[in-house]
CSV table of C-alpha atoms in Angstrom, one decimal:
chain,number,residue,atom,x,y,z
A,1,MET,CA,41.3,13.1,29.8
A,2,LYS,CA,43.5,10.0,29.4
A,3,ASP,CA,47.1,10.4,28.4
A,4,SER,CA,46.7,8.2,25.3
A,5,GLN,CA,44.0,10.6,24.0
A,6,LEU,CA,46.1,13.8,24.3
A,7,LEU,CA,47.2,13.7,20.7
A,8,LEU,CA,44.1,12.1,19.2
A,9,SER,CA,41.8,14.1,17.1
A,10,ILE,CA,38.6,13.2,15.3
A,11,ALA,CA,37.1,15.0,12.3
A,12,VAL,CA,33.4,14.6,11.9
A,13,LEU,CA,32.6,15.3,8.2
A,14,GLY,CA,28.9,16.3,8.1
A,15,GLY,CA,29.2,17.2,11.8
A,16,THR,CA,26.5,19.8,11.4
A,17,GLY,CA,23.9,17.0,11.0
A,18,LYS,CA,22.1,15.4,13.8
A,19,GLU,CA,24.0,12.2,14.2
A,20,GLY,CA,27.4,13.8,13.5
A,21,LYS,CA,26.8,16.5,16.0
A,22,GLY,CA,25.8,14.0,18.7
A,23,LEU,CA,28.9,11.9,18.1
A,24,ALA,CA,31.1,15.1,18.2
A,25,PHE,CA,29.5,16.0,21.5
A,26,ARG,CA,30.3,12.7,23.1
A,27,TRP,CA,33.8,12.6,21.8
A,28,ALA,CA,34.6,16.0,23.0
A,29,ARG,CA,33.3,15.2,26.4
A,30,ALA,CA,35.6,12.1,26.5
A,31,GLY,CA,38.6,14.3,25.9
A,32,TYR,CA,39.3,14.1,22.2
A,33,HIS,CA,40.0,17.0,20.0
A,34,VAL,CA,37.1,17.3,17.6
A,35,PHE,CA,36.9,19.0,14.3
A,36,ILE,CA,33.5,19.6,13.0
A,37,GLY,CA,33.5,19.5,9.2
A,38,SER,CA,31.0,20.9,6.7
A,39,ARG,CA,30.9,21.9,3.1
A,40,ALA,CA,30.3,25.4,4.4
A,41,GLU,CA,32.9,26.5,7.0
A,42,GLU,CA,30.5,29.0,8.6
A,43,LYS,CA,28.0,26.3,9.4
A,44,ALA,CA,30.8,24.2,10.9
A,45,ILE,CA,31.8,27.1,13.1
A,46,ALA,CA,28.2,27.7,14.2
A,47,THR,CA,27.8,24.1,15.2
A,48,ALA,CA,31.1,24.1,17.0
A,49,ASN,CA,30.1,27.2,18.9
A,50,GLU,CA,26.8,25.6,19.9
A,51,LEU,CA,28.5,22.4,21.2
A,52,ARG,CA,31.2,24.4,23.1
A,53,GLU,CA,28.3,26.3,24.8
A,54,MET,CA,26.5,23.0,25.7
A,55,LEU,CA,29.8,21.4,27.0
A,56,GLY,CA,31.4,24.2,29.0
A,57,ASP,CA,35.0,23.4,29.9
A,58,ASP,CA,34.8,20.1,28.1
A,59,GLY,CA,34.0,21.7,24.8
A,60,ALA,CA,37.2,23.8,24.6
A,61,SER,CA,38.7,21.5,21.9
A,62,ILE,CA,35.8,21.6,19.4
A,63,ILE,CA,36.7,23.6,16.2
A,64,GLY,CA,34.6,24.1,13.1
A,65,MET,CA,36.2,24.1,9.7
A,66,ASP,CA,35.5,23.0,6.1
A,67,ASN,CA,35.5,19.2,5.4
A,68,LEU,CA,38.8,19.3,3.6
A,69,ARG,CA,40.7,20.9,6.4
A,70,ALA,CA,39.0,18.8,9.1
A,71,ALA,CA,40.1,15.6,7.3
A,72,ARG,CA,43.7,17.0,6.9
A,73,GLU,CA,44.0,18.0,10.7
A,74,ALA,CA,42.6,14.8,12.3
A,75,ASN,CA,43.9,11.4,13.1
A,76,PHE,CA,40.5,9.7,12.6
A,77,VAL,CA,38.0,10.8,10.0
A,78,VAL,CA,34.3,10.1,10.5
A,79,ILE,CA,31.9,10.7,7.6
A,80,SER,CA,28.3,11.3,8.7
A,81,VAL,CA,26.6,12.8,5.6
A,82,PRO,CA,23.3,11.9,3.8
A,83,TYR,CA,24.0,9.1,1.3
A,84,SER,CA,23.3,11.6,-1.6
A,85,ALA,CA,26.4,13.5,-0.5
A,86,HIS,CA,28.6,10.4,0.3
A,87,ARG,CA,30.6,10.1,-3.0
A,88,ASP,CA,31.2,13.9,-3.5
A,89,THR,CA,32.4,14.3,0.1
A,90,LEU,CA,34.8,11.4,-0.2
A,91,GLU,CA,36.2,12.6,-3.5
A,92,THR,CA,36.8,16.0,-2.0
A,93,VAL,CA,38.8,14.7,1.0
A,94,LYS,CA,40.4,11.6,-0.4
A,95,SER,CA,43.9,13.0,-0.6
A,96,GLU,CA,43.8,13.9,3.1
A,97,LEU,CA,42.7,10.4,4.2
A,98,GLN,CA,45.7,8.3,3.1
A,99,GLY,CA,47.2,6.4,6.0
A,100,LYS,CA,44.3,7.1,8.3
A,101,ILE,CA,41.2,5.3,9.4
A,102,LEU,CA,37.9,6.4,7.8
A,103,ILE,CA,34.8,5.6,9.9
A,104,ASP,CA,31.7,5.6,7.7
A,105,VAL,CA,28.4,6.1,9.4
A,106,THR,CA,26.4,6.4,6.2
A,107,VAL,CA,23.3,4.4,5.6
A,108,PRO,CA,22.5,4.0,1.9
A,109,LEU,CA,18.8,4.6,2.3
A,110,VAL,CA,16.9,5.0,-1.1
A,111,PRO,CA,13.6,7.0,-0.4
A,112,PRO,CA,10.7,6.4,-0.4
A,113,LYS,CA,11.4,2.8,0.5
A,114,VAL,CA,13.6,3.4,3.5
A,115,ALA,CA,12.5,0.3,5.2
A,116,THR,CA,13.7,-1.9,2.3
A,117,VAL,CA,17.4,-2.8,2.0
A,118,GLN,CA,18.8,-1.3,-1.2
A,119,MET,CA,22.5,-1.5,-1.3
A,120,PRO,CA,24.8,0.3,-3.9
A,121,ALA,CA,26.6,-1.9,-6.5
A,122,ALA,CA,29.8,-2.1,-4.3
A,123,GLY,CA,27.8,-4.1,-1.8
A,124,SER,CA,27.3,-1.3,0.9
A,125,ALA,CA,28.1,2.3,1.4
A,126,ALA,CA,31.3,1.3,3.3
A,127,GLN,CA,32.6,-0.8,0.4
A,128,GLU,CA,31.8,2.0,-2.0
A,129,ALA,CA,33.8,4.3,0.3
A,130,ARG,CA,36.8,1.9,0.1
A,131,GLU,CA,36.5,2.0,-3.7
A,132,ILE,CA,36.6,5.7,-3.8
A,133,VAL,CA,39.4,6.4,-1.2
A,134,GLY,CA,41.6,3.4,-2.2
A,135,GLU,CA,43.6,0.9,-0.4
A,136,GLY,CA,45.8,3.4,1.4
A,137,VAL,CA,42.9,4.1,3.8
A,138,GLN,CA,41.5,1.7,6.4
A,139,VAL,CA,37.7,1.9,6.2
A,140,CYS,CA,35.4,0.9,9.0
A,141,ALA,CA,31.6,1.1,9.2
A,142,ALA,CA,29.9,1.9,12.5
A,143,PHE,CA,27.0,3.7,14.3
A,144,GLN,CA,24.4,3.0,11.7
A,145,ASN,CA,21.9,1.7,14.0
A,146,ILE,CA,22.0,4.4,16.7
A,147,SER,CA,19.2,6.9,17.1
A,148,TYR,CA,20.7,10.3,17.2
A,149,GLU,CA,18.2,11.7,19.6
A,150,HIS,CA,20.0,10.3,22.7
A,151,LEU,CA,23.5,11.2,21.7
A,152,LEU,CA,23.1,14.8,22.9
A,153,ASP,CA,22.0,14.0,26.3
A,154,ASP,CA,23.3,11.7,29.0
A,155,ALA,CA,20.8,8.9,28.4
A,156,ASP,CA,22.0,5.4,28.1
A,157,VAL,CA,21.8,4.3,24.5
A,158,GLU,CA,20.1,0.9,24.5
A,159,CYS,CA,21.8,-0.2,21.2
A,160,ASP,CA,25.1,-1.9,20.6
A,161,VAL,CA,27.4,-0.8,17.8
A,162,LEU,CA,28.5,-3.4,15.2
A,163,VAL,CA,31.8,-2.4,13.7
A,164,THR,CA,33.0,-3.8,10.4
A,165,GLY,CA,36.2,-2.8,8.6
A,166,THR,CA,39.1,-3.6,6.3
A,167,SER,CA,41.4,-4.8,9.1
A,168,LYS,CA,41.3,-6.2,12.6
A,169,ASP,CA,43.4,-3.3,13.9
A,170,SER,CA,41.2,-0.6,12.4
A,171,ARG,CA,38.2,-2.3,13.8
A,172,ALA,CA,39.8,-2.4,17.3
A,173,GLU,CA,40.7,1.4,17.0
A,174,THR,CA,37.1,2.2,16.0
A,175,ILE,CA,35.7,0.1,18.9
A,176,LYS,CA,37.8,2.4,21.2
A,177,LEU,CA,36.0,5.4,19.8
A,178,VAL,CA,32.6,3.7,20.2
A,179,GLU,CA,33.4,3.1,23.9
A,180,ALA,CA,34.6,6.7,24.2
A,181,ALA,CA,31.2,7.7,23.0
A,182,GLY,CA,29.6,5.7,25.9
A,183,LEU,CA,28.4,2.9,23.6
A,184,LYS,CA,29.1,-0.9,23.5
A,185,GLY,CA,31.0,-2.0,20.4
A,186,TRP,CA,31.5,-5.4,18.7
A,187,ASP,CA,33.9,-6.5,16.1
A,188,ALA,CA,31.4,-7.6,13.4
A,189,GLY,CA,34.1,-8.7,10.8
A,190,PRO,CA,35.4,-7.7,7.4
A,191,ILE,CA,34.1,-4.8,5.4
A,192,GLU,CA,32.0,-7.3,3.3
A,193,ASN,CA,29.8,-7.6,6.4
A,194,SER,CA,28.8,-3.9,6.2
A,195,VAL,CA,25.7,-4.9,4.3
A,196,VAL,CA,24.3,-6.4,7.5
A,197,VAL,CA,25.1,-3.4,9.7
A,198,GLU,CA,23.8,-0.8,7.1
A,199,GLY,CA,20.9,-3.0,6.2
A,200,LEU,CA,19.8,-3.5,9.7
A,201,THR,CA,18.9,0.2,9.9
A,202,SER,CA,16.2,-0.4,7.3
A,203,VAL,CA,15.0,-3.3,9.3
A,204,LEU,CA,14.8,-1.1,12.4
A,205,ILE,CA,13.0,1.7,10.6
A,206,GLY,CA,10.5,-0.8,9.5
A,207,ILE,CA,10.2,-2.1,13.1
A,208,ASN,CA,9.6,1.4,14.4
A,209,LYS,CA,6.8,1.8,11.8
A,210,LYS,CA,5.1,-1.6,12.4
A,211,TYR,CA,5.4,-1.7,16.2
A,212,GLY,CA,4.9,2.0,17.0
A,213,SER,CA,8.3,2.5,18.5
A,214,THR,CA,10.8,5.3,17.9
A,215,HIS,CA,14.1,3.9,19.0
A,216,ALA,CA,14.3,0.2,18.0
A,217,GLY,CA,17.9,-1.0,18.3
A,218,ILE,CA,19.8,-4.2,18.8
A,219,LYS,CA,21.8,-5.9,21.5
A,220,ILE,CA,24.2,-8.8,21.1
A,221,THR,CA,23.2,-11.6,23.5
A,222,GLY,CA,25.2,-14.6,24.8
A,223,ALA,CA,28.6,-13.1,24.5
A,224,ASN,CA,30.8,-10.8,26.5
A,225,ASN,CA,32.5,-8.0,24.5
A,226,VAL,CA,36.1,-8.6,25.8
A,227,LEU,CA,38.2,-9.4,22.8
A,228,ASN,CA,40.2,-12.6,22.8
A,229,SER,CA,43.8,-11.6,22.3
B,1,MET,CA,-3.6,-28.1,21.7
B,2,LYS,CA,-5.5,-24.9,20.6
B,3,ASP,CA,-8.5,-25.3,18.3
B,4,SER,CA,-6.9,-23.1,15.6
B,5,GLN,CA,-4.0,-25.5,15.3
B,6,LEU,CA,-6.1,-28.7,14.9
B,7,LEU,CA,-5.7,-28.7,11.2
B,8,LEU,CA,-2.4,-27.1,10.9
B,9,SER,CA,0.6,-29.1,9.8
B,10,ILE,CA,4.2,-28.2,9.3
B,11,ALA,CA,6.7,-30.0,7.0
B,12,VAL,CA,10.3,-29.6,8.0
B,13,LEU,CA,12.4,-30.6,4.9
B,14,GLY,CA,15.8,-31.5,6.2
B,15,GLY,CA,14.2,-32.3,9.5
B,16,THR,CA,16.9,-34.8,10.3
B,17,GLY,CA,19.5,-32.1,10.7
B,18,LYS,CA,20.1,-30.5,14.0
B,19,GLU,CA,18.2,-27.3,13.6
B,20,GLY,CA,15.3,-28.8,11.7
B,21,LYS,CA,15.0,-31.5,14.3
B,22,GLY,CA,15.0,-28.9,17.1
B,23,LEU,CA,12.2,-26.8,15.4
B,24,ALA,CA,10.1,-30.0,14.8
B,25,PHE,CA,10.5,-30.9,18.5
B,26,ARG,CA,9.2,-27.5,19.6
B,27,TRP,CA,6.3,-27.4,17.1
B,28,ALA,CA,5.2,-30.9,17.9
B,29,ARG,CA,5.2,-30.0,21.6
B,30,ALA,CA,3.0,-26.9,20.8
B,31,GLY,CA,0.3,-29.1,19.2
B,32,TYR,CA,1.1,-28.9,15.5
B,33,HIS,CA,1.2,-32.0,13.2
B,34,VAL,CA,4.8,-32.3,12.1
B,35,PHE,CA,6.1,-34.1,9.1
B,36,ILE,CA,9.8,-34.7,9.2
B,37,GLY,CA,11.2,-34.7,5.6
B,38,SER,CA,14.4,-36.1,4.3
B,39,ARG,CA,15.8,-37.2,0.9
B,40,ALA,CA,15.9,-40.7,2.5
B,41,GLU,CA,12.5,-41.7,4.0
B,42,GLU,CA,14.1,-44.1,6.4
B,43,LYS,CA,16.2,-41.4,8.0
B,44,ALA,CA,13.1,-39.3,8.4
B,45,ILE,CA,11.3,-42.1,10.0
B,46,ALA,CA,14.2,-42.7,12.4
B,47,THR,CA,14.3,-39.0,13.4
B,48,ALA,CA,10.4,-39.0,13.9
B,49,ASN,CA,10.8,-42.1,16.1
B,50,GLU,CA,13.5,-40.4,18.1
B,51,LEU,CA,11.5,-37.3,18.7
B,52,ARG,CA,8.3,-39.3,19.5
B,53,GLU,CA,10.3,-41.0,22.2
B,54,MET,CA,11.5,-37.7,23.6
B,55,LEU,CA,8.1,-36.1,23.6
B,56,GLY,CA,6.0,-38.9,24.8
B,57,ASP,CA,2.3,-38.1,24.4
B,58,ASP,CA,3.1,-34.8,22.8
B,59,GLY,CA,5.0,-36.5,20.0
B,60,ALA,CA,2.1,-38.6,18.7
B,61,SER,CA,1.7,-36.4,15.7
B,62,ILE,CA,5.3,-36.5,14.3
B,63,ILE,CA,5.6,-38.6,11.1
B,64,GLY,CA,8.7,-39.2,9.0
B,65,MET,CA,8.5,-39.2,5.2
B,66,ASP,CA,10.4,-38.2,2.1
B,67,ASN,CA,10.7,-34.5,1.3
B,68,LEU,CA,8.2,-34.6,-1.5
B,69,ARG,CA,5.5,-36.2,0.4
B,70,ALA,CA,6.1,-34.0,3.5
B,71,ALA,CA,5.7,-30.9,1.3
B,72,ARG,CA,2.5,-32.3,-0.3
B,73,GLU,CA,0.9,-33.2,3.1
B,74,ALA,CA,1.6,-30.0,5.0
B,75,ASN,CA,0.1,-26.5,5.3
B,76,PHE,CA,3.5,-24.8,6.0
B,77,VAL,CA,6.8,-26.0,4.6
B,78,VAL,CA,10.0,-25.2,6.3
B,79,ILE,CA,13.3,-25.8,4.5
B,80,SER,CA,16.3,-26.4,6.8
B,81,VAL,CA,19.0,-28.0,4.7
B,82,PRO,CA,22.7,-27.1,4.2
B,83,TYR,CA,23.0,-24.4,1.5
B,84,SER,CA,24.6,-26.9,-0.9
B,85,ALA,CA,21.3,-28.8,-1.0
B,86,HIS,CA,19.0,-25.8,-1.1
B,87,ARG,CA,18.4,-25.6,-4.9
B,88,ASP,CA,18.0,-29.3,-5.4
B,89,THR,CA,15.6,-29.7,-2.6
B,90,LEU,CA,13.5,-26.8,-3.8
B,91,GLU,CA,13.3,-28.1,-7.3
B,92,THR,CA,12.2,-31.4,-6.0
B,93,VAL,CA,9.2,-30.1,-4.0
B,94,LYS,CA,8.4,-27.0,-6.0
B,95,SER,CA,5.1,-28.4,-7.4
B,96,GLU,CA,3.8,-29.2,-4.0
B,97,LEU,CA,4.5,-25.7,-2.6
B,98,GLN,CA,2.1,-23.7,-4.8
B,99,GLY,CA,-0.3,-21.7,-2.7
B,100,LYS,CA,1.5,-22.4,0.5
B,101,ILE,CA,4.0,-20.5,2.7
B,102,LEU,CA,7.6,-21.7,2.4
B,103,ILE,CA,9.8,-20.8,5.4
B,104,ASP,CA,13.5,-20.7,4.5
B,105,VAL,CA,15.9,-21.3,7.4
B,106,THR,CA,18.9,-21.7,5.1
B,107,VAL,CA,22.1,-19.6,5.7
B,108,PRO,CA,24.2,-19.3,2.5
B,109,LEU,CA,27.5,-19.9,4.2
B,110,VAL,CA,30.5,-20.4,1.8
B,111,PRO,CA,33.3,-22.3,3.7
B,112,PRO,CA,35.9,-21.7,4.7
B,113,LYS,CA,35.1,-18.0,5.2
B,114,VAL,CA,31.8,-18.6,7.1
B,115,ALA,CA,32.2,-15.4,9.1
B,116,THR,CA,32.2,-13.4,6.0
B,117,VAL,CA,28.9,-12.4,4.3
B,118,GLN,CA,28.8,-14.0,0.9
B,119,MET,CA,25.3,-13.9,-0.7
B,120,PRO,CA,24.2,-15.6,-3.9
B,121,ALA,CA,23.5,-13.6,-7.0
B,122,ALA,CA,19.7,-13.4,-6.1
B,123,GLY,CA,20.7,-11.3,-3.0
B,124,SER,CA,20.0,-13.9,-0.4
B,125,ALA,CA,19.1,-17.6,-0.1
B,126,ALA,CA,15.4,-16.7,0.5
B,127,GLN,CA,15.3,-14.6,-2.7
B,128,GLU,CA,16.9,-17.4,-4.5
B,129,ALA,CA,14.3,-19.7,-3.2
B,130,ARG,CA,11.6,-17.4,-4.5
B,131,GLU,CA,13.1,-17.4,-7.9
B,132,ILE,CA,13.1,-21.2,-7.9
B,133,VAL,CA,9.6,-21.8,-6.5
B,134,GLY,CA,7.9,-18.9,-8.3
B,135,GLU,CA,5.3,-16.3,-7.5
B,136,GLY,CA,2.6,-18.9,-6.4
B,137,VAL,CA,4.5,-19.4,-3.2
B,138,GLN,CA,4.9,-16.9,-0.3
B,139,VAL,CA,8.5,-17.2,0.9
B,140,CYS,CA,9.7,-16.1,4.3
B,141,ALA,CA,13.1,-16.2,5.9
B,142,ALA,CA,13.4,-17.0,9.7
B,143,PHE,CA,15.4,-18.7,12.4
B,144,GLN,CA,18.9,-18.1,10.8
B,145,ASN,CA,20.3,-16.7,13.9
B,146,ILE,CA,19.2,-19.3,16.5
B,147,SER,CA,21.8,-21.8,17.9
B,148,TYR,CA,20.2,-25.2,17.5
B,149,GLU,CA,21.6,-26.6,20.7
B,150,HIS,CA,18.9,-25.1,22.9
B,151,LEU,CA,16.0,-26.0,20.7
B,152,LEU,CA,15.9,-29.6,22.0
B,153,ASP,CA,15.6,-28.7,25.6
B,154,ASP,CA,13.5,-26.4,27.6
B,155,ALA,CA,16.1,-23.6,27.8
B,156,ASP,CA,15.0,-20.1,27.1
B,157,VAL,CA,16.6,-19.1,23.8
B,158,GLU,CA,18.1,-15.6,24.3
B,159,CYS,CA,17.9,-14.7,20.6
B,160,ASP,CA,15.0,-13.0,18.8
B,161,VAL,CA,13.9,-14.1,15.3
B,162,LEU,CA,13.7,-11.6,12.5
B,163,VAL,CA,11.2,-12.6,9.9
B,164,THR,CA,11.3,-11.3,6.4
B,165,GLY,CA,9.0,-12.4,3.6
B,166,THR,CA,7.1,-11.7,0.4
B,167,SER,CA,3.9,-10.4,2.1
B,168,LYS,CA,2.8,-9.0,5.4
B,169,ASP,CA,0.4,-11.8,5.9
B,170,SER,CA,2.9,-14.6,5.4
B,171,ARG,CA,5.2,-12.8,7.8
B,172,ALA,CA,2.4,-12.6,10.3
B,173,GLU,CA,1.8,-16.4,9.9
B,174,THR,CA,5.4,-17.2,10.2
B,175,ILE,CA,5.7,-15.1,13.4
B,176,LYS,CA,2.9,-17.3,14.9
B,177,LEU,CA,5.1,-20.3,14.2
B,178,VAL,CA,8.0,-18.6,15.8
B,179,GLU,CA,6.0,-17.9,18.9
B,180,ALA,CA,4.7,-21.5,19.0
B,181,ALA,CA,8.4,-22.6,19.1
B,182,GLY,CA,8.8,-20.4,22.2
B,183,LEU,CA,10.7,-17.6,20.5
B,184,LYS,CA,10.2,-13.9,20.1
B,185,GLY,CA,9.6,-12.9,16.4
B,186,TRP,CA,9.7,-9.6,14.7
B,187,ASP,CA,8.4,-8.5,11.3
B,188,ALA,CA,11.7,-7.5,9.6
B,189,GLY,CA,10.2,-6.4,6.3
B,190,PRO,CA,10.2,-7.5,2.7
B,191,ILE,CA,12.1,-10.5,1.2
B,192,GLU,CA,14.8,-8.0,0.1
B,193,ASN,CA,15.8,-7.6,3.7
B,194,SER,CA,16.8,-11.3,4.0
B,195,VAL,CA,20.4,-10.4,3.4
B,196,VAL,CA,20.5,-8.8,6.8
B,197,VAL,CA,18.9,-11.8,8.6
B,198,GLU,CA,21.0,-14.3,6.8
B,199,GLY,CA,24.2,-12.3,6.9
B,200,LEU,CA,23.8,-11.7,10.6
B,201,THR,CA,24.6,-15.4,11.1
B,202,SER,CA,28.1,-14.8,9.7
B,203,VAL,CA,28.5,-11.8,12.0
B,204,LEU,CA,27.4,-13.9,15.0
B,205,ILE,CA,29.8,-16.7,13.9
B,206,GLY,CA,32.6,-14.2,13.9
B,207,ILE,CA,31.6,-12.8,17.3
B,208,ASN,CA,31.7,-16.3,18.8
B,209,LYS,CA,35.1,-16.9,17.4
B,210,LYS,CA,36.4,-13.4,18.5
B,211,TYR,CA,34.9,-13.2,21.9
B,212,GLY,CA,35.1,-17.0,22.9
B,213,SER,CA,31.4,-17.3,23.0
B,214,THR,CA,29.3,-20.2,21.6
B,215,HIS,CA,25.7,-18.8,21.4
B,216,ALA,CA,25.9,-15.2,20.4
B,217,GLY,CA,22.5,-14.0,19.3
B,218,ILE,CA,20.6,-10.6,19.0
B,219,LYS,CA,17.7,-9.0,20.8
B,220,ILE,CA,15.7,-6.1,19.4
B,221,THR,CA,15.6,-3.3,22.0
B,222,GLY,CA,13.4,-0.2,22.4
B,223,ALA,CA,10.3,-1.8,21.0
B,224,ASN,CA,7.5,-4.0,22.0
B,225,ASN,CA,6.6,-6.8,19.6
B,226,VAL,CA,2.9,-6.3,19.5
B,227,LEU,CA,2.0,-5.5,15.9
B,228,ASN,CA,0.1,-2.3,15.1
B,229,SER,CA,-3.1,-3.3,13.3
């Protein structure tokens, strides 16, 4: 565990879902305190127990709690819920997010046409989140293009993470969490660019369908992800 | 020259610009008849002469003409103009496009914030093109993420081409032209997905600025670009 991480904690709202659970696993392993959040506290506790068992000593700092408390306790709050629960979850925890960084993992898929980009009126789920939680919260979008299957094992994930967000600093903080999860992150610009990152998931779902793949992803080429100061 | 290409011709409207010229160069080299289009016929003729000189024997089939005639003569029509000239150019050639495939290379950048995604009301430049030219034209979007600098030489372009479009068939035809230009193409789904492909250009411009690169691009990972039948 690095010194700088000693006090850092991450809440994963919807952490009982496949992607949230995988991210929680990787962050706990990297030395962060992780609070699994769920609408139902008992489900969160069950997932936390399961992850602790998988992680052994590394899992000591995973705790399950309801979404509201998880948001309250943590420095960073990640929301990883189905789009249908996105607004309600944010309304519930909004008061606990002020002054923090919210990382939105949500993809606004509209079944049955999940391979067609269909954004909410705000422009993207992340922009909608910003409208709900207000200007006191820095909102970033990240992890939308990652297949959850490989998060729970030690496999290299052959997909980069594009990070958009309401400020350069919050994007830089989020990129640190991307790297802590063992992935490569890129500053993909302002929150208005979230439509690209979220929409890319529909493009990748379509590619999986058309080309018979299961884990299509993207890599940025021609650049080296060391930020200019 | 392959037999199947004997009768195929491509108009490049705005073919005197850097990207259009590079694409024209590569298609002529692959054996297609290429009509360079411009608002000013004499500029088109000058560019055609220049490319013929670069290509030697391979360049015999490059002809310069005004945009309207280029659109009339060709089987495929590519529009590669600055976004500010997009609507006017399409209005001019609209009557000549009916029954054909229009490939839109335009990125709707809005200076000075070119690293911020800012789409037109139609959703993307390609969807706007479809509104202008009507349902008698199949519209595809492609090549938005390619740096033009490497098109005019023999360098490998380390960037895939995502192809969106109004029909599966038109996307498949466009992917053939992508491959003829020496690039790797992917079916990226319906025309509604063009916002991702066009918007990605702003993300890549931002990455070049932030990471000190000049040719950031993307590659699809985890899939093999052989279409399921």
